[in-house]
C-alpha cells in the first residue's frame, strides 16, 4: 500500500512538473492533433505525407526564427515576409539572370537580408520608435522593390539548388535535419552563450540590462539583423523546396511567424525562450494546415481556423501560467 501511495505521489509530482513547463500545452496539442488527424484521414501518417510535413515544418521553423529573434527582446518584425520576398527575387536574379554559382547566389541573398536587418535595427535604435512602426513601413519598401524589380515574374532555379529541398535522409527530409540542428543551436545559444543570455536579459528588463553593462542598442541592432538573415534563409529553403523564386514568397509569413511563437509558449513581450515549445509550434502549424487540407476543409476558411487556434493557444497558455503561479 505504501509503495502504491509513493508511486501515485511520484506520478503526481511528475505531472505537476510537466504542467509548470511553458511548453507543456504545445506538447499536449501535438499529441491531440496526431490522434485527431490520424483518425479522420487515413493518409495523414503515410510515409509520403510525413516527408512533406517534415519539409514544411523546417521552412516554418526558420520563418518563426526570424520573428523569435526580435520577440525575445520584446520587439516585432512585420517585414519578415517582405524580406523573404526580396530575398527570393535577389536569388532568382543571381541564379537566372546573372548566372552566378549556387554558393555565391546564396551569399548574396543572405547579405541582402543582413542589410535589411541592419536598416531596421538602426532605425529602431536611432529614431527611438517602435519596431512595429519601423518594420511596417520597411515591409512596404522591401516588398515594393521585390515586385518592382521582378514584375511578378517567377525565376527558375537550377537542379543543383533544388536538390536540398527534395533530399531525403532516411524516412525524413534533409530540410528537417537542418531544422533539428537549428533548434538545438538556439537552445544552446540562449542557455549557454553570453550573447544569448544578454539578449534574454535585454528582453526581460532593458533598463536593468543596460545598468549591468549590456549594450542594449547593439543587442537590438544585432537581433534585427539576425531576424532578417533568418527570413532570407527561409526564402532560400522555400525556393529550394518549390524550385522557383518569386516575389509572392512570404505573403503569409508574418502571421505564421507570430503564430508559431505564440503556440510554442514563447512570451512575445520578451525575455524567454523554449526550444521544445518552438519546435512543437512549427509542427503544430504544419499539421493544422496539412490536416485541414486532407479533411477537405474549404481553403477559404483556413485563415479563420488559424486565427481561432492562435487565440485558443494563447488563452490556454495564459490560463496555465496563472494556475502554475498559484501552484508555486
Short mmCIF file of C-alpha atoms in Angstrom, two decimals:
data_model
loop_
_atom_site.label_atom_id
_atom_site.label_comp_id
_atom_site.label_asym_id
_atom_site.label_seq_id
_atom_site.Cartn_x
_atom_site.Cartn_y
_atom_site.Cartn_z
CA UNK A 1 0.00 0.00 0.00
CA UNK A 2 2.82 2.36 0.92
CA UNK A 3 4.59 1.62 -2.38
CA UNK A 4 1.37 2.37 -4.27
CA UNK A 5 0.96 5.70 -2.47
CA UNK A 6 4.60 6.59 -3.15
CA UNK A 7 4.19 5.71 -6.82
CA UNK A 8 1.00 7.79 -7.06
CA UNK A 9 2.67 10.74 -5.35
CA UNK A 10 5.69 10.45 -7.66
CA UNK A 11 3.42 10.40 -10.74
CA UNK A 12 1.54 13.42 -9.42
CA UNK A 13 4.79 15.33 -8.86
CA UNK A 14 5.95 14.46 -12.38
CA UNK A 15 2.68 15.69 -13.89
CA UNK A 16 2.89 18.89 -11.85
CA UNK A 17 6.46 19.47 -13.02
CA UNK A 18 5.38 18.87 -16.62
CA UNK A 19 2.43 21.25 -16.29
CA UNK A 20 4.65 24.02 -14.93
CA UNK A 21 6.73 24.00 -18.13
CA UNK A 22 5.79 26.68 -20.69
CA UNK A 23 5.97 24.10 -23.50
CA UNK A 24 3.62 21.57 -21.89
CA UNK A 25 0.48 22.82 -23.67
CA UNK A 26 2.17 22.60 -27.08
CA UNK A 27 3.27 19.00 -26.45
CA UNK A 28 -0.28 18.05 -25.48
CA UNK A 29 -1.57 19.83 -28.59
CA UNK A 30 0.72 17.81 -30.87
CA UNK A 31 -0.46 14.52 -29.35
CA UNK A 32 -4.12 15.51 -29.73
CA UNK A 33 -3.63 16.67 -33.34
CA UNK A 34 -1.90 13.42 -34.31
CA UNK A 35 -4.77 11.42 -32.81
CA UNK A 36 -7.48 13.56 -34.43
CA UNK A 37 -5.96 13.72 -37.92
CA UNK A 38 -4.89 10.06 -37.96
CA UNK A 39 -8.49 9.07 -37.15
CA UNK A 40 -10.18 11.47 -39.58
CA UNK A 41 -7.86 10.79 -42.55
CA UNK A 42 -6.02 7.56 -43.26
CA UNK A 43 -3.24 9.20 -45.29
CA UNK A 44 -2.07 11.56 -42.53
CA UNK A 45 0.54 9.15 -41.14
CA UNK A 46 1.62 7.84 -44.54
CA UNK A 47 5.34 7.97 -45.33
CA UNK A 48 4.80 10.41 -48.19
CA UNK A 49 2.77 12.82 -46.06
CA UNK A 50 5.22 12.66 -43.15
CA UNK A 51 8.03 13.52 -45.59
CA UNK A 52 6.11 16.57 -46.82
CA UNK A 53 5.26 17.56 -43.25
CA UNK A 54 8.95 17.46 -42.28
CA UNK A 55 9.89 19.71 -45.23
CA UNK A 56 7.20 22.26 -44.45
CA UNK A 57 7.93 22.29 -40.72
CA UNK A 58 11.57 23.11 -41.50
CA UNK A 59 10.56 26.18 -43.53
CA UNK A 60 8.17 27.32 -40.79
CA UNK A 61 10.92 26.95 -38.17
CA UNK A 62 13.12 29.48 -39.94
CA UNK A 63 10.17 31.80 -40.58
CA UNK A 64 9.36 31.66 -36.87
CA UNK A 65 13.05 32.04 -36.02
CA UNK A 66 13.04 35.38 -37.82
CA UNK A 67 10.24 36.60 -35.56
CA UNK A 68 11.72 34.93 -32.49
CA UNK A 69 14.96 36.94 -32.64
CA UNK A 70 13.08 40.19 -32.10
CA UNK A 71 10.32 38.74 -29.92
CA UNK A 72 12.88 37.75 -27.27
CA UNK A 73 13.79 41.44 -26.83
CA UNK A 74 10.14 42.48 -26.72
CA UNK A 75 10.08 43.68 -30.33
CA UNK A 76 8.48 42.56 -33.57
CA UNK A 77 9.38 42.31 -37.23
CA UNK A 78 6.44 42.92 -39.54
CA UNK A 79 8.81 42.81 -42.51
CA UNK A 80 9.58 39.08 -42.24
CA UNK A 81 7.54 38.23 -45.33
CA UNK A 82 8.73 41.27 -47.29
CA UNK A 83 12.38 40.40 -46.64
CA UNK A 84 11.57 36.86 -47.76
CA UNK A 85 10.08 38.22 -50.99
CA UNK A 86 13.05 40.49 -51.69
CA UNK A 87 15.50 37.69 -50.89
CA UNK A 88 13.66 35.36 -53.26
CA UNK A 89 13.83 37.89 -56.11
CA UNK A 90 17.53 38.57 -55.48
CA UNK A 91 18.17 34.82 -55.53
CA UNK A 92 16.31 34.47 -58.83
CA UNK A 93 18.22 37.36 -60.40
CA UNK A 94 21.54 35.99 -59.19
CA UNK A 95 20.92 32.47 -60.50
CA UNK A 96 18.92 33.03 -63.68
CA UNK A 97 19.90 36.48 -64.96
CA UNK A 98 23.45 36.87 -63.65
CA UNK A 99 24.37 33.20 -63.89
CA UNK A 100 26.11 33.16 -60.51
CA UNK A 101 27.05 29.85 -58.94
CA UNK A 102 24.79 28.48 -56.22
CA UNK A 103 27.15 29.27 -53.29
CA UNK A 104 27.69 32.86 -54.49
CA UNK A 105 23.95 33.37 -55.07
CA UNK A 106 23.24 32.14 -51.54
CA UNK A 107 25.82 34.51 -50.04
CA UNK A 108 24.40 37.47 -51.99
CA UNK A 109 20.87 36.60 -50.81
CA UNK A 110 21.96 36.39 -47.17
CA UNK A 111 23.79 39.72 -47.47
CA UNK A 112 20.56 41.32 -48.70
CA UNK A 113 18.79 40.01 -45.60
CA UNK A 114 21.59 41.33 -43.38
CA UNK A 115 21.37 44.80 -44.95
CA UNK A 116 17.59 44.86 -44.45
CA UNK A 117 18.03 43.89 -40.81
CA UNK A 118 20.73 46.48 -40.23
CA UNK A 119 18.46 49.18 -41.64
CA UNK A 120 15.56 48.05 -39.42
CA UNK A 121 17.71 47.87 -36.29
CA UNK A 122 19.46 51.17 -36.93
CA UNK A 123 16.14 52.98 -37.44
CA UNK A 124 14.62 51.44 -34.31
CA UNK A 125 17.61 52.46 -32.17
CA UNK A 126 18.33 55.89 -33.63
CA UNK A 127 14.76 57.11 -34.15
CA UNK A 128 13.60 55.61 -30.82
CA UNK A 129 10.43 54.38 -32.50
CA UNK A 130 8.56 51.14 -32.00
CA UNK A 131 9.69 48.21 -34.11
CA UNK A 132 6.05 47.91 -35.13
CA UNK A 133 6.14 51.25 -36.95
CA UNK A 134 9.62 50.83 -38.45
CA UNK A 135 9.20 47.29 -39.75
CA UNK A 136 5.67 48.01 -41.02
CA UNK A 137 7.00 50.91 -43.09
CA UNK A 138 10.05 48.98 -44.30
CA UNK A 139 7.90 45.99 -45.26
CA UNK A 140 6.25 48.16 -47.92
CA UNK A 141 9.67 49.32 -49.11
CA UNK A 142 11.16 45.81 -49.38
CA UNK A 143 8.09 44.27 -50.96
CA UNK A 144 7.74 47.21 -53.36
CA UNK A 145 11.31 46.74 -54.53
CA UNK A 146 10.77 42.99 -54.96
CA UNK A 147 7.62 43.41 -57.04
CA UNK A 148 9.04 46.36 -58.97
CA UNK A 149 12.22 44.52 -59.95
CA UNK A 150 10.56 41.21 -60.83
CA UNK A 151 7.16 42.47 -62.08
CA UNK A 152 5.77 39.29 -60.51
CA UNK A 153 7.98 37.12 -62.73
CA UNK A 154 8.95 33.66 -61.43
CA UNK A 155 12.62 32.78 -61.74
CA UNK A 156 13.65 29.20 -62.44
CA UNK A 157 16.40 27.70 -60.34
CA UNK A 158 19.00 25.06 -61.14
CA UNK A 159 18.51 21.41 -60.23
CA UNK A 160 21.57 21.62 -58.02
CA UNK A 161 19.91 24.30 -55.92
CA UNK A 162 16.64 22.40 -55.54
CA UNK A 163 18.38 19.14 -54.61
CA UNK A 164 18.46 20.00 -50.89
CA UNK A 165 14.77 20.84 -50.74
CA UNK A 166 13.86 17.48 -52.22
CA UNK A 167 16.52 15.38 -50.48
CA UNK A 168 15.79 12.50 -48.13
CA UNK A 169 17.61 11.40 -45.00
CA UNK A 170 16.12 8.05 -44.13
CA UNK A 171 12.34 8.44 -43.81
CA UNK A 172 12.53 12.21 -43.36
CA UNK A 173 13.78 15.16 -45.42
CA UNK A 174 17.17 16.83 -45.48
CA UNK A 175 15.47 20.09 -44.54
CA UNK A 176 14.15 18.51 -41.35
CA UNK A 177 17.70 17.59 -40.31
CA UNK A 178 18.67 21.24 -40.81
CA UNK A 179 15.68 22.24 -38.68
CA UNK A 180 16.80 19.95 -35.83
CA UNK A 181 20.31 21.44 -35.94
CA UNK A 182 18.84 24.95 -35.93
CA UNK A 183 16.59 24.32 -32.91
CA UNK A 184 19.43 22.67 -30.97
CA UNK A 185 21.69 25.62 -31.74
CA UNK A 186 19.03 28.05 -30.46
CA UNK A 187 18.73 26.04 -27.25
CA UNK A 188 22.49 26.19 -26.65
CA UNK A 189 22.71 29.81 -27.80
CA UNK A 190 20.15 31.17 -25.34
CA UNK A 191 21.17 28.95 -22.43
CA UNK A 192 24.94 28.74 -22.60
CA UNK A 193 26.28 31.59 -24.75
CA UNK A 194 26.87 35.04 -23.26
CA UNK A 195 25.32 36.93 -26.17
CA UNK A 196 22.21 34.75 -26.00
CA UNK A 197 21.84 35.47 -22.29
CA UNK A 198 22.38 39.18 -22.94
CA UNK A 199 19.52 39.07 -25.44
CA UNK A 200 17.16 37.46 -22.92
CA UNK A 201 18.26 39.94 -20.24
CA UNK A 202 17.53 42.84 -22.59
CA UNK A 203 14.10 41.44 -23.34
CA UNK A 204 13.35 40.81 -19.68
CA UNK A 205 14.26 44.30 -18.50
CA UNK A 206 16.12 46.61 -20.88
CA UNK A 207 16.88 49.28 -18.26
CA UNK A 208 18.32 46.74 -15.81
CA UNK A 209 20.31 45.11 -18.62
CA UNK A 210 21.83 48.47 -19.57
CA UNK A 211 22.79 49.15 -15.93
CA UNK A 212 24.50 45.76 -15.78
CA UNK A 213 26.77 46.73 -18.66
CA UNK A 214 24.94 45.18 -21.61
CA UNK A 215 24.97 47.34 -24.74
CA UNK A 216 21.25 47.14 -25.36
CA UNK A 217 21.33 49.26 -28.53
CA UNK A 218 23.83 46.87 -30.06
CA UNK A 219 21.68 43.92 -28.98
CA UNK A 220 18.65 45.42 -30.72
CA UNK A 221 20.54 46.06 -33.95
CA UNK A 222 22.05 42.56 -33.87
CA UNK A 223 18.68 40.89 -33.22
CA UNK A 224 17.01 42.78 -36.06
CA UNK A 225 19.88 41.83 -38.37
CA UNK A 226 19.75 38.15 -37.44
CA UNK A 227 15.98 38.24 -37.80
CA UNK A 228 16.15 39.35 -41.44
CA UNK A 229 19.01 36.96 -42.21
CA UNK A 230 16.82 34.11 -40.98
CA UNK A 231 14.00 35.40 -43.20
CA UNK A 232 16.44 35.16 -46.11
CA UNK A 233 17.36 31.62 -45.05
CA UNK A 234 13.65 30.76 -45.02
CA UNK A 235 13.36 32.19 -48.55
CA UNK A 236 16.30 30.05 -49.70
CA UNK A 237 14.77 26.91 -48.21
CA UNK A 238 11.35 27.75 -49.64
CA UNK A 239 12.86 28.24 -53.11
CA UNK A 240 14.83 25.01 -52.79
CA UNK A 241 11.62 23.21 -51.88
CA UNK A 242 9.46 24.67 -54.69
CA UNK A 243 12.10 25.04 -57.40
CA UNK A 244 11.21 28.66 -58.20
CA UNK A 245 11.92 32.12 -56.81
CA UNK A 246 9.04 34.59 -56.94
CA UNK A 247 8.07 37.90 -55.31
CA UNK A 248 4.89 36.37 -53.82
CA UNK A 249 7.10 34.45 -51.40
CA UNK A 250 6.36 35.40 -47.81
CA UNK A 251 2.79 36.60 -48.26
CA UNK A 252 1.59 34.85 -45.09
CA UNK A 253 4.87 34.69 -43.19
CA UNK A 254 4.12 37.47 -40.74
CA UNK A 255 1.03 35.63 -39.49
CA UNK A 256 2.79 32.29 -39.37
CA UNK A 257 5.83 33.67 -37.54
CA UNK A 258 3.72 35.12 -34.74
CA UNK A 259 1.50 32.03 -34.64
CA UNK A 260 4.36 29.59 -34.12
CA UNK A 261 5.92 31.67 -31.34
CA UNK A 262 2.56 32.11 -29.59
CA UNK A 263 1.59 28.44 -29.96
CA UNK A 264 5.03 27.37 -28.75
CA UNK A 265 4.60 29.21 -25.44
CA UNK A 266 7.14 31.95 -26.21
CA UNK A 267 6.29 35.19 -24.45
CA UNK A 268 6.02 37.86 -27.15
CA UNK A 269 6.80 40.58 -24.62
CA UNK A 270 10.35 39.25 -24.44
CA UNK A 271 12.75 37.61 -22.01
CA UNK A 272 12.15 33.90 -22.57
CA UNK A 273 12.79 31.07 -25.00
CA UNK A 274 11.84 27.40 -25.01
CA UNK A 275 13.36 25.14 -27.64
CA UNK A 276 10.76 22.40 -27.17
CA UNK A 277 7.90 24.88 -27.49
CA UNK A 278 9.48 26.46 -30.58
CA UNK A 279 9.93 23.05 -32.21
CA UNK A 280 6.37 21.98 -31.33
CA UNK A 281 4.93 25.28 -32.55
CA UNK A 282 6.44 24.73 -36.00
CA UNK A 283 4.98 21.23 -36.17
CA UNK A 284 1.57 22.25 -34.84
CA UNK A 285 1.07 24.89 -37.52
CA UNK A 286 2.29 22.48 -40.19
CA UNK A 287 -0.04 19.71 -39.05
CA UNK A 288 -3.03 22.02 -38.79
CA UNK A 289 -2.66 23.31 -42.34
CA UNK A 290 -1.96 19.84 -43.70
CA UNK A 291 -4.71 18.17 -41.69
CA UNK A 292 -7.35 20.71 -42.68
CA UNK A 293 -6.43 20.21 -46.34
CA UNK A 294 -6.63 16.42 -46.06
CA UNK A 295 -10.00 16.75 -44.33
CA UNK A 296 -11.10 18.81 -47.36
CA UNK A 297 -11.95 21.85 -45.26
CA UNK A 298 -12.75 24.82 -47.50
CA UNK A 299 -9.40 26.61 -48.05
CA UNK A 300 -11.14 29.99 -47.88
CA UNK A 301 -11.85 29.37 -44.18
CA UNK A 302 -8.26 28.38 -43.38
CA UNK A 303 -7.29 31.79 -42.01
CA UNK A 304 -10.31 31.76 -39.71
CA UNK A 305 -9.26 28.36 -38.32
CA UNK A 306 -5.67 29.52 -37.83
CA UNK A 307 -6.79 32.69 -36.05
CA UNK A 308 -9.06 30.73 -33.74
CA UNK A 309 -6.31 28.23 -32.97
CA UNK A 310 -3.82 31.01 -32.17
CA UNK A 311 -6.35 32.62 -29.83
CA UNK A 312 -7.00 29.26 -28.18
CA UNK A 313 -3.27 28.58 -27.77
CA UNK A 314 -2.62 31.99 -26.19
CA UNK A 315 -5.64 31.59 -23.89
CA UNK A 316 -4.56 28.12 -22.75
CA UNK A 317 -1.01 29.34 -22.09
CA UNK A 318 -2.33 32.33 -20.12
CA UNK A 319 -4.53 30.04 -18.03
CA UNK A 320 -1.65 27.60 -17.50
CA UNK A 321 0.61 30.45 -16.35
CA UNK A 322 -1.94 31.71 -13.81
CA UNK A 323 -2.56 28.23 -12.43
CA UNK A 324 1.18 27.45 -12.22
CA UNK A 325 1.77 30.70 -10.31
CA UNK A 326 -0.86 29.69 -7.77
CA UNK A 327 0.72 26.23 -7.53
CA UNK A 328 4.07 27.88 -6.83
#
